[in-house]
CSV table of C-alpha atoms and ligand atoms in Angstrom, one decimal:
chain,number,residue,atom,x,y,z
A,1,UNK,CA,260.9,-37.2,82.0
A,2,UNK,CA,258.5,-34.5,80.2
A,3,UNK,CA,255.1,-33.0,81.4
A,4,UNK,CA,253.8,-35.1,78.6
A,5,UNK,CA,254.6,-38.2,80.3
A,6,UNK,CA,253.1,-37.0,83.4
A,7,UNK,CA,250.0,-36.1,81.8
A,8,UNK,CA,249.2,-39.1,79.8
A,9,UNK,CA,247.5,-42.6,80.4
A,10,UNK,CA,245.6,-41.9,83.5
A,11,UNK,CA,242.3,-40.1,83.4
A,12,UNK,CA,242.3,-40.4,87.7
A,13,UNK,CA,245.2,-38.2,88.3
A,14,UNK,CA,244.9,-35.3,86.1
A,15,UNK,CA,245.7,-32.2,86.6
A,16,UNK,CA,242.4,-31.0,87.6
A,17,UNK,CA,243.1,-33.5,90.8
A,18,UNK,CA,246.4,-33.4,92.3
A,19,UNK,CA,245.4,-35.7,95.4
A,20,UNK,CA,247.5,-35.9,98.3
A,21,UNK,CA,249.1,-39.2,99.7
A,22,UNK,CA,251.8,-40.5,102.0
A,23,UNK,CA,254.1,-43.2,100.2
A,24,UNK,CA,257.5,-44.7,100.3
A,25,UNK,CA,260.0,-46.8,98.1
A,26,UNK,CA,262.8,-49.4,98.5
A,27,UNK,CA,265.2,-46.3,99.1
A,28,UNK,CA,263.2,-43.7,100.3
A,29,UNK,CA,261.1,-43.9,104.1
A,30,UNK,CA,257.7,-42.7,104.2
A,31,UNK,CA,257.1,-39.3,103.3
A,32,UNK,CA,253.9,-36.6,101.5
A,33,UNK,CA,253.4,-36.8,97.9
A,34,UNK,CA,251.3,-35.8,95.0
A,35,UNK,CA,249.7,-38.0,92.3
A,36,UNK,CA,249.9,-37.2,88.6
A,37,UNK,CA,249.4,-39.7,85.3
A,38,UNK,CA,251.1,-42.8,86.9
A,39,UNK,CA,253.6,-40.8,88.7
A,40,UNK,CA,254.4,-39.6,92.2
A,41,UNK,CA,255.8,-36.2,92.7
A,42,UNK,CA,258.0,-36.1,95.9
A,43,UNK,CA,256.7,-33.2,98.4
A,44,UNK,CA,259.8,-33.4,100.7
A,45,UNK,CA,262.3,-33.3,97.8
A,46,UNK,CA,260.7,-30.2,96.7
A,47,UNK,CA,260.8,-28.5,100.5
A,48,UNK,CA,264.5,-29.2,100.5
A,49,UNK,CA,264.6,-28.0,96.3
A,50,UNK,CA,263.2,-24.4,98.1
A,51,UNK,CA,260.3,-24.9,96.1
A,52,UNK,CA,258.0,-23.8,99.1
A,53,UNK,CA,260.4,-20.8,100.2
A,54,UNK,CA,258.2,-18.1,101.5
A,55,UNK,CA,255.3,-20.6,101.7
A,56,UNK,CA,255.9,-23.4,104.2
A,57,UNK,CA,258.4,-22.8,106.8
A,58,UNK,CA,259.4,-26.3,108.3
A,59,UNK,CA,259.2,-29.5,105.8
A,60,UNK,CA,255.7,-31.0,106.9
A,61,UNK,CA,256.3,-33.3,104.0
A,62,UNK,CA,259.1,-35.0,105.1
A,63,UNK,CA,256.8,-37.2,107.2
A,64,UNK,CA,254.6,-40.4,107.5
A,65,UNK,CA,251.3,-38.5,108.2
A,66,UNK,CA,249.9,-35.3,106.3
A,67,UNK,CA,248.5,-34.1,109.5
A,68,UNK,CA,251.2,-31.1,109.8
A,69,UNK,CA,250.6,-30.5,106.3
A,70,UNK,CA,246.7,-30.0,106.9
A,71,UNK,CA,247.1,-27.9,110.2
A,72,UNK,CA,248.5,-25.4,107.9
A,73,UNK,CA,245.0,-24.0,106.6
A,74,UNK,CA,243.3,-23.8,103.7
A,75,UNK,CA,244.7,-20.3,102.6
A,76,UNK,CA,248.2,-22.5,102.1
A,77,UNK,CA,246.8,-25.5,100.6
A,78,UNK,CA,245.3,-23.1,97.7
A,79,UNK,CA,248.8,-21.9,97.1
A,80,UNK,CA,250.8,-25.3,97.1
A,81,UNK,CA,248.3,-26.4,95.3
A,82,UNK,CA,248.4,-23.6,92.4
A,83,UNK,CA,252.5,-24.0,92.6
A,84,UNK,CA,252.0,-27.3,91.2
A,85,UNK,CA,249.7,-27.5,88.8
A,86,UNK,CA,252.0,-24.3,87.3
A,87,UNK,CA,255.3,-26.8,87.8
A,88,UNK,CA,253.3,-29.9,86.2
A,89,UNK,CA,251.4,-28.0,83.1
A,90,UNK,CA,254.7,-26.4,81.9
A,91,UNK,CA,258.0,-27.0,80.7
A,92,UNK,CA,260.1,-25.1,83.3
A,93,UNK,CA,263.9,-24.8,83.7
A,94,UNK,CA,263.6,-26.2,87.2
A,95,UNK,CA,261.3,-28.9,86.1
A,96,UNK,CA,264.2,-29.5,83.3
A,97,UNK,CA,267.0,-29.7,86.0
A,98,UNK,CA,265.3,-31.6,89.0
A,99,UNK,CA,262.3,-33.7,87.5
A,100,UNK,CA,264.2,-36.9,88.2
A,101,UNK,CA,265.0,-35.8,91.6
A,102,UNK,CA,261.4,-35.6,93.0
A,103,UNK,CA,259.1,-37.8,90.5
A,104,UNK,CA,258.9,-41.6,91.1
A,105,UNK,CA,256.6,-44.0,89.4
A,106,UNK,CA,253.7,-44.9,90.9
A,107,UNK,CA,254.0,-48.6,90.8
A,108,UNK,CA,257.4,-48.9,92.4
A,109,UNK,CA,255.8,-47.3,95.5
A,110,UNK,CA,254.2,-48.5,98.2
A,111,UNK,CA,251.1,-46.4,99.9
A,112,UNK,CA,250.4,-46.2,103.0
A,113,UNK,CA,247.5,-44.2,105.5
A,114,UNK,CA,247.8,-40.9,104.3
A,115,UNK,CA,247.0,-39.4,108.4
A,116,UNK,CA,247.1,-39.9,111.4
A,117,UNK,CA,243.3,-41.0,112.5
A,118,UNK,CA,241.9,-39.5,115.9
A,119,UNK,CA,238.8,-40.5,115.5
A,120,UNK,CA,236.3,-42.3,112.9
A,121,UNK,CA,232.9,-41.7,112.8
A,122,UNK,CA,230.1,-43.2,110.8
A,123,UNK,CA,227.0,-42.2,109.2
A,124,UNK,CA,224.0,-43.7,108.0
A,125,UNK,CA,223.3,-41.4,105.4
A,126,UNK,CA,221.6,-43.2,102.7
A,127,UNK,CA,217.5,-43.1,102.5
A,128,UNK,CA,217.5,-45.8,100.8
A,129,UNK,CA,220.4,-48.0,102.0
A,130,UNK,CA,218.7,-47.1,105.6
A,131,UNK,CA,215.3,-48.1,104.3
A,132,UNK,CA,217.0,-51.6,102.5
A,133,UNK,CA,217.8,-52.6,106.1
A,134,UNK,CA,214.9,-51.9,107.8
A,135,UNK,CA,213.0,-53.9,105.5
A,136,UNK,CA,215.2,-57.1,106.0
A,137,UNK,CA,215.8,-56.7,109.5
A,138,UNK,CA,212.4,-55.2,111.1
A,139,UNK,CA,210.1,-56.6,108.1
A,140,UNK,CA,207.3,-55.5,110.3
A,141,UNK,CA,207.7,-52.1,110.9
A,142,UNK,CA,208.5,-48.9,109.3
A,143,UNK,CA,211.8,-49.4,107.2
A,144,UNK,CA,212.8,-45.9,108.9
A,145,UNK,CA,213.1,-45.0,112.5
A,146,UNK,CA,211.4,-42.3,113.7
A,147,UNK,CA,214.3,-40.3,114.3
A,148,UNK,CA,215.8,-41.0,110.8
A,149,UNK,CA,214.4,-37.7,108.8
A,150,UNK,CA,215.5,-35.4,112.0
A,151,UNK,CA,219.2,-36.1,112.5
A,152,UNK,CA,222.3,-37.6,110.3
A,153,UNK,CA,222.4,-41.0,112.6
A,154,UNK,CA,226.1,-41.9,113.4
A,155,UNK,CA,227.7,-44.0,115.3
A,156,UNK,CA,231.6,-43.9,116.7
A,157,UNK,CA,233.9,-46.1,115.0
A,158,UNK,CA,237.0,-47.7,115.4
A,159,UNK,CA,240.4,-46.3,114.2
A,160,UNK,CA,243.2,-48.6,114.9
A,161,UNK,CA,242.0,-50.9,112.3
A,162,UNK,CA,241.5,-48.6,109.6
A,163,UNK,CA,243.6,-49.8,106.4
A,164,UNK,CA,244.8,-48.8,103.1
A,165,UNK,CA,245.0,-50.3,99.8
A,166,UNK,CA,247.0,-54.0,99.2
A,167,UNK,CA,246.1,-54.3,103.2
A,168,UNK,CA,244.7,-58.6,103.2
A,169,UNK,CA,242.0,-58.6,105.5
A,170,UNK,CA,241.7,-61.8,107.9
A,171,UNK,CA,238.9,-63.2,108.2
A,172,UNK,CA,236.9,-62.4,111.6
A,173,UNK,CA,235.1,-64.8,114.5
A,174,UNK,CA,233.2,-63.9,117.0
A,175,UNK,CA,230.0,-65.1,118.3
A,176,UNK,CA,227.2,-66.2,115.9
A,177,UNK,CA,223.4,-67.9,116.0
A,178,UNK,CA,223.5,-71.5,115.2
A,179,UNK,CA,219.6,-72.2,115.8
A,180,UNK,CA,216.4,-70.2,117.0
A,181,UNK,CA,215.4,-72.5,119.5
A,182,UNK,CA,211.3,-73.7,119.6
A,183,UNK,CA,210.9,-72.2,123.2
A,184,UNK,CA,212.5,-68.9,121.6
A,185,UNK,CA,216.2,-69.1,123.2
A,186,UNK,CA,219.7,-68.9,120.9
A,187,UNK,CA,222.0,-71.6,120.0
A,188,UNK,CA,224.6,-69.4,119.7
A,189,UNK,CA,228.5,-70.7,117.9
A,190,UNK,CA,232.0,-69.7,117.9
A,191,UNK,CA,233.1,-69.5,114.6
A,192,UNK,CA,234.5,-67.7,111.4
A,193,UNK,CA,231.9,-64.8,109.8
A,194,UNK,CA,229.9,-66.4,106.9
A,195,UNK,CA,228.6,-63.4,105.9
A,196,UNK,CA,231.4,-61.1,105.4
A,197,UNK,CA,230.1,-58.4,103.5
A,198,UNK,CA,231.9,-54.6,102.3
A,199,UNK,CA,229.7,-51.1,102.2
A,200,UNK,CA,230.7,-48.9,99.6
A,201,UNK,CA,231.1,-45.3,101.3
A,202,UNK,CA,233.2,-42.3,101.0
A,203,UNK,CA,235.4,-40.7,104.3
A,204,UNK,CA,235.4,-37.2,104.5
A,205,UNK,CA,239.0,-36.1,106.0
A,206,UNK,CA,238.5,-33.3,108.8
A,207,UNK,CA,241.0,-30.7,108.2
A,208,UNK,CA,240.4,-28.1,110.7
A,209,UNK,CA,239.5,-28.0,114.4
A,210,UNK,CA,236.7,-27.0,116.6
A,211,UNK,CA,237.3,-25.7,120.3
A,212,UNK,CA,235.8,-28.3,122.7
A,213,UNK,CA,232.2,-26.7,123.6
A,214,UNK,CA,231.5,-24.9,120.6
A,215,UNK,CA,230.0,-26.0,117.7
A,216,UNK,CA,229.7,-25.6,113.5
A,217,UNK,CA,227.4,-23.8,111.7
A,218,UNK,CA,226.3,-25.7,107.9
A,219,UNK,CA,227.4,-22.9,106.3
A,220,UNK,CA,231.0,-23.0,107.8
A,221,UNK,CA,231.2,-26.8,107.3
A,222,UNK,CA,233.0,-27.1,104.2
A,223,UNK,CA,235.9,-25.1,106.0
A,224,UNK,CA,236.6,-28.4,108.3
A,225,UNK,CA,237.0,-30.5,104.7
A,226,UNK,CA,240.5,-31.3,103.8
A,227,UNK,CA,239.6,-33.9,101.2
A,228,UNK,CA,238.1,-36.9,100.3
A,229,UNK,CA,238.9,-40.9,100.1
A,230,UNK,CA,236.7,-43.8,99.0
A,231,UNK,CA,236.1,-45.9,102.0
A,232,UNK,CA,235.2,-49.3,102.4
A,233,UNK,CA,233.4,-50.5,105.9
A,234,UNK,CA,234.1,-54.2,105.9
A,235,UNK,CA,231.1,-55.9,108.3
A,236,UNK,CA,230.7,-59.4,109.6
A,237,UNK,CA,226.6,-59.4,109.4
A,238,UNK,CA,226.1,-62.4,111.4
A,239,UNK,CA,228.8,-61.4,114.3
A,240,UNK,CA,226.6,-57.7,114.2
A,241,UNK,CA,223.1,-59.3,113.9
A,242,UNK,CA,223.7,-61.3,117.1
A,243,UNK,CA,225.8,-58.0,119.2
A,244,UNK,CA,223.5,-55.3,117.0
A,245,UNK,CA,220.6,-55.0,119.6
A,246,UNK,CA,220.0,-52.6,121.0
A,247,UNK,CA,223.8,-51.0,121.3
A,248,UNK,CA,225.0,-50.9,117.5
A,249,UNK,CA,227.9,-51.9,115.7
A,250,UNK,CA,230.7,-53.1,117.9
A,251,UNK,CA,232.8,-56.5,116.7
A,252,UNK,CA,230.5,-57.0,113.8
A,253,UNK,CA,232.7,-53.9,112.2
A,254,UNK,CA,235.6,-52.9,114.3
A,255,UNK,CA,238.0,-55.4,112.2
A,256,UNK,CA,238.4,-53.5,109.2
A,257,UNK,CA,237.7,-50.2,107.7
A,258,UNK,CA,239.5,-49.5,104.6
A,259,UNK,CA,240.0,-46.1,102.7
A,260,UNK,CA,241.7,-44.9,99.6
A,261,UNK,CA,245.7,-43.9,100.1
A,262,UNK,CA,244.9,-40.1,97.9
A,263,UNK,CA,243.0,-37.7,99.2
A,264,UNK,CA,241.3,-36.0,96.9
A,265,UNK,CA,241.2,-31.9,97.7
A,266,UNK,CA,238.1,-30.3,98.5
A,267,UNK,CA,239.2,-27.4,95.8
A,268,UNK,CA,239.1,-30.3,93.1
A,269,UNK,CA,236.0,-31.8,94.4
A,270,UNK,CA,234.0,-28.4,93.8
A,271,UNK,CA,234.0,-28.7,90.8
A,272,UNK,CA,231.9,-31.8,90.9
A,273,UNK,CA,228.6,-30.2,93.2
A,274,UNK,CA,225.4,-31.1,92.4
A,275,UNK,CA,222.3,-30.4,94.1
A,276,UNK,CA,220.9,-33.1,96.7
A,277,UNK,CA,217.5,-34.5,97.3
A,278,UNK,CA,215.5,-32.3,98.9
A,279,UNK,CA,213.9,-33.6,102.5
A,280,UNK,CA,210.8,-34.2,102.8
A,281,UNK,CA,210.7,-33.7,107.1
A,282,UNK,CA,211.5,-30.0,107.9
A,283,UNK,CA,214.8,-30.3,110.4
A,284,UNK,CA,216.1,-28.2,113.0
A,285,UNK,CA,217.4,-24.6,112.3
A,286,UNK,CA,220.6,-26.0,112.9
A,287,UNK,CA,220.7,-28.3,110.2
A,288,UNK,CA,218.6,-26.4,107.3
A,289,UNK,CA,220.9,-25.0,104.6
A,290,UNK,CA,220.9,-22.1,101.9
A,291,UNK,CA,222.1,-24.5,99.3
A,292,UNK,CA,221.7,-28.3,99.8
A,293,UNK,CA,224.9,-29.8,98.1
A,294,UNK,CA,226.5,-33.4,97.0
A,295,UNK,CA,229.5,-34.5,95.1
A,296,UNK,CA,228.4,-36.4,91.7
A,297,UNK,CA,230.6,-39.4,92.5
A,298,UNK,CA,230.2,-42.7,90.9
A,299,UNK,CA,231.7,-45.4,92.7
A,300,UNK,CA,232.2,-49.3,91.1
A,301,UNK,CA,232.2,-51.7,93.0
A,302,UNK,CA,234.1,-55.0,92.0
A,303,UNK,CA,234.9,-58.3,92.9
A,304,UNK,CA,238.5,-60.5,91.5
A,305,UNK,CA,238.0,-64.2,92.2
A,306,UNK,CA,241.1,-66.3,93.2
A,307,UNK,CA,240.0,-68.2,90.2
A,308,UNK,CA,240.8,-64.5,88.4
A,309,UNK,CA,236.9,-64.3,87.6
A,310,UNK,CA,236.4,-60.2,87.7
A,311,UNK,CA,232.9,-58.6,87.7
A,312,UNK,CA,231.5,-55.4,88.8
A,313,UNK,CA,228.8,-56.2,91.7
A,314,UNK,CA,227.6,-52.6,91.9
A,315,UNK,CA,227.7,-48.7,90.6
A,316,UNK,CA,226.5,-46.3,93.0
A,317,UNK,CA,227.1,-42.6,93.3
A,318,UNK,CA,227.2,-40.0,96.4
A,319,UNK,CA,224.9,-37.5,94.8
A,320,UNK,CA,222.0,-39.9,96.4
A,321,UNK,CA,223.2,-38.7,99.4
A,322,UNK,CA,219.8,-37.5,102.2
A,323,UNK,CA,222.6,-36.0,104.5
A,324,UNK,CA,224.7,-33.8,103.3
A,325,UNK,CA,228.5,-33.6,104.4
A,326,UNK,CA,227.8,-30.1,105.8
A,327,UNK,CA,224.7,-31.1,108.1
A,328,UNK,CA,226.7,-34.5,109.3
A,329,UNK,CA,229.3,-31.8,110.8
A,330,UNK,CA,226.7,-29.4,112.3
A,331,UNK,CA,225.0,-32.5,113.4
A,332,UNK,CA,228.5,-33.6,115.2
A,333,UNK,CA,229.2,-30.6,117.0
A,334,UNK,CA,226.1,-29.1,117.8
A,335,UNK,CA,226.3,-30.5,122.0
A,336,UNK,CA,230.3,-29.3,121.8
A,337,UNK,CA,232.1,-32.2,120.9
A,338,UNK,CA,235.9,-31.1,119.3
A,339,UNK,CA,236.7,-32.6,116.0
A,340,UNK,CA,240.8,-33.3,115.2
A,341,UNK,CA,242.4,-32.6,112.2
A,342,UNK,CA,242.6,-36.5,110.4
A,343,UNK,CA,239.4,-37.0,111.8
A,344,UNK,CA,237.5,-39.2,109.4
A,345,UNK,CA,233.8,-38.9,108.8
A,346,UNK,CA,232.5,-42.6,106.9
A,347,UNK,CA,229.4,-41.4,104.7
A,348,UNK,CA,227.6,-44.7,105.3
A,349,UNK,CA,226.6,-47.2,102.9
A,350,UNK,CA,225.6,-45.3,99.7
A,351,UNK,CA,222.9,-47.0,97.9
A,352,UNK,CA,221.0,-45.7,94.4
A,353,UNK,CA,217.3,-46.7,94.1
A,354,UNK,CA,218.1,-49.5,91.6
A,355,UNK,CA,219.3,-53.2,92.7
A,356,UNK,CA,222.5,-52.8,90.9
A,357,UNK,CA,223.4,-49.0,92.8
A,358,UNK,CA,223.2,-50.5,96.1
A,359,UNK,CA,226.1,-50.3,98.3
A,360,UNK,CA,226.7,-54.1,100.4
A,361,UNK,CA,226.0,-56.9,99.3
A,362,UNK,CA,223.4,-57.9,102.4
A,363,UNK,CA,221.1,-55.6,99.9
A,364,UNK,CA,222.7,-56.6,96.7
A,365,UNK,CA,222.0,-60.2,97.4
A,366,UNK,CA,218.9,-59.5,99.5
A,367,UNK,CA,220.7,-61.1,102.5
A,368,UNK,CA,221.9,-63.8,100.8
A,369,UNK,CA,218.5,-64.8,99.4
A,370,UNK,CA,219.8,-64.0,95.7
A,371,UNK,CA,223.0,-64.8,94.2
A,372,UNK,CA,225.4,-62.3,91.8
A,373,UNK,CA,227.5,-63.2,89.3
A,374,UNK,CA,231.0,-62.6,89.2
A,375,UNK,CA,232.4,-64.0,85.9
A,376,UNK,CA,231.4,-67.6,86.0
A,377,UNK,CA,231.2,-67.9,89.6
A,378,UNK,CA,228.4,-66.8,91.8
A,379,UNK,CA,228.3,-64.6,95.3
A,380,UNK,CA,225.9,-64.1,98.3
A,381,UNK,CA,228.7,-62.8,100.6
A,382,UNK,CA,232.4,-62.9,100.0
A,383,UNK,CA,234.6,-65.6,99.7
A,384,UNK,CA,238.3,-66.3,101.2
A,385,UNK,CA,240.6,-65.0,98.0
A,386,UNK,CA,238.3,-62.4,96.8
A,387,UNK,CA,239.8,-59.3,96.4
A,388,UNK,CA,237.2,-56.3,96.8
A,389,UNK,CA,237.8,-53.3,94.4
A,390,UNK,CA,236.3,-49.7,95.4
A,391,UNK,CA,236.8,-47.4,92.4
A,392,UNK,CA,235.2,-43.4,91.8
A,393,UNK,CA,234.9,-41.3,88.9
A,394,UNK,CA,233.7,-37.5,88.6
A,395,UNK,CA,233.7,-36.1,85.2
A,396,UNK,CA,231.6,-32.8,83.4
A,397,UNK,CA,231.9,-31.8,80.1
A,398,UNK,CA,235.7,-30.1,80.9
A,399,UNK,CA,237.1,-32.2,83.2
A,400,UNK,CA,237.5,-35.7,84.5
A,401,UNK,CA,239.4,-36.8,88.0
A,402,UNK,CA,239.3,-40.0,90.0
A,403,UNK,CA,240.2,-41.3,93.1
A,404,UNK,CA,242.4,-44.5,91.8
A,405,UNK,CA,242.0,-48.1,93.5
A,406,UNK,CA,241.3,-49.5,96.9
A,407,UNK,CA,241.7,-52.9,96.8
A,408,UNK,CA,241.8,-55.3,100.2
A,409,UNK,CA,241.9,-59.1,99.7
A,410,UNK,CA,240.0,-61.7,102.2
A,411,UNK,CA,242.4,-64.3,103.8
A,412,UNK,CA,241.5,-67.7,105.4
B,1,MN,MN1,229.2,-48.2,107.4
């Protein structure tokens, strides 16, 4: 093993990136580790190798969550962080003596959630994935809500179902419409979802707490941002058109939220800050900021046919964003209410202005009125076999880092 080898043959895990994740292998249980080229660098082999002495005094690592790990602040995660990218740029006698101790290969590990979730919230961030569903589903009023342009609308998700990568998802049922009857009333079925659809979003991982009763200022936000994952909100349309009114999404959603297994650091995400649109209503005090910011993300969206048929449905990117990260966590706290560390904060659907940036098939497809072609096959929603692939890039003239795969097939 040499730093070349490390730092070849994947432009995702540089070293500009170094994201965090929680894996295991056939001889090893499930403990922290750090992604570079196509290899895995073992964060609890290095505890006990005293790498950490004077840094870390316990070994968080050695551990199936990075919660521990987070709760130790952002002062420490700068200096783990610099540690290794100095261990992994140069040839070191330690690196020499104990490489083959603490670096695996990627693909003889499994991945699983990289924390422990508390809680999952999500947003509905997107103008114009916000304004895509007003149109189809209140064609006769104003595609936004009044309310829409004065607050980051959320609602509280589900966190016992959230998955990682190579997670199958089963197919849900649940209560659909048949028929709209001539006097008005609904035939209403039990039955699979027809209309099982994905929304491409990233999940912002909450890495510091807020006393119950206070609340977060936008400019203290990105203090409460351990990292970032690409996360896919899997959604049953039919099962939420039926349940949707007037509560919001309940079974139509709760049966599987997916995310990325790395967490991509905050520090290697600043790199990648771009400004964001500005807003045309003037908000609140308490959610106007000095410097309105977005990561410049691009995020494909594919789809892999049993039949093997691969095609990319969709390429969208997060700097569309009309809520920032910072006013969704003002927005949170401002009547008191605590955020946990491994908290997770879904973006919502992020859709571009063009058909081919927007983030679910419902728009994609126009609710099913339009087909897409995968390969030689066509889609309106997605099929038992498919396999749904989330991928995101960020690159400048310097650098380039990535968040890898998140890949989830449909089963019967
Ligand atoms: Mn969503």
């Amino acid at each position: 093993m040499t730093i070349q080898e490390l730092n070849q043959n994947n432009d995702h895990f540089t070293i500009h990136n170094l994201p965090y994740g929680v894996f295991s292998t056939p001889t090893k249980s499930a403990r922290a580790g750090v992604a570079i080229g196509n290899y895995i660098v073992d964060l609890a082999k290095l505890f006990e190798l005293n790498f950490f002495d004077g840094i870390i005094a316990t070994n968080v690592f050695a551990q199936d969550a990075l919660n521990d790990f987070i709760a130790l602040g952002k002062h420490t995660h700068l200096i783990v962080r610099q540690k290794l990218q100095t261990l992994l740029k140069e040839e070191s006698p330690f690196f020499q003596e104990y490489a083959s101790n603490f670096i695996y290969k990627q693909c003889e590990a499994k991945m699983h959630l990289p924390v422990r979730i508390g809680d999952y919230t999500d947003f509905y961030s997107s103008e114009e994935h916000a304004s895509n569903v007003g149109k189809m589903f209140r064609p006769n009023a104003a595609p936004l809500m009044p309310n829409w342009k004065h607050m980051p609308i959320a609602y509280h998700g589900r966190s016992s179902s959230i998955i990682t990568t190579n997670t199958n998802i089963k197919r849900p049922n649940g209560q659909i419409i048949k028929s709209i009857l001539e006097d008005g009333t609904h035939e209403i079925i039990y039955s699979a979802s027809k209309t099982l659809d994905i929304e491409i979003e990233l999940g912002f991982i909450i890495g510091k707490e807020n006393q119950l009763g206070t609340s977060i200022n936008t400019g203290d936000a990105t203090d409460y941002i351990f990292g970032v994952v690409l996360l896919n909100d899997f959604s049953a349309r039919d099962i939420q058109r039926w349940e949707y009114q007037p509560l919001g999404p309940f079974l139509g959603k709760n049966f599987a939220t997916s995310i990325s297994p790395w967490i991509i650091p905050y520090e290697a995400l600043k790199e990648f800050l771009v400004d964001a649109p500005t807003q045309s209503t003037e908000v609140l005090p308490y959610l106007q900021e000095q410097n309105r910011k977005n990561f410049d993300i691009e995020i494909t969206f594919e789809i892999e046919t049993k039949e093997k048929q691969k095609g990319i449905a969709a390429v969208t990117n997060s700097k569309y964003l009309y809520w920032t990260a910072e006013q969704q966590i003002a927005h949170h706290t401002v009547n008191g209410c605590n955020l946990r560390i491994g908290d997770i904060f879904g973006t919502g659907t992020i859709s571009g202005k063009e058909k081919n940036s927007f983030g679910s098939l419902l728009e994609l497809t126009w609710n099913g009125k339009e087909k897409i072609k995968i390969g030689n096959e066509e889609r309106t929603f997605l099929q038992d076999g498919d396999t749904v692939i989330l991928s995101a890039v960020c690159k400048n003239e310097k650098i380039k880092i990535g968040f890898g795969e998140l890949r989830n097939m449909i089963m019967e």
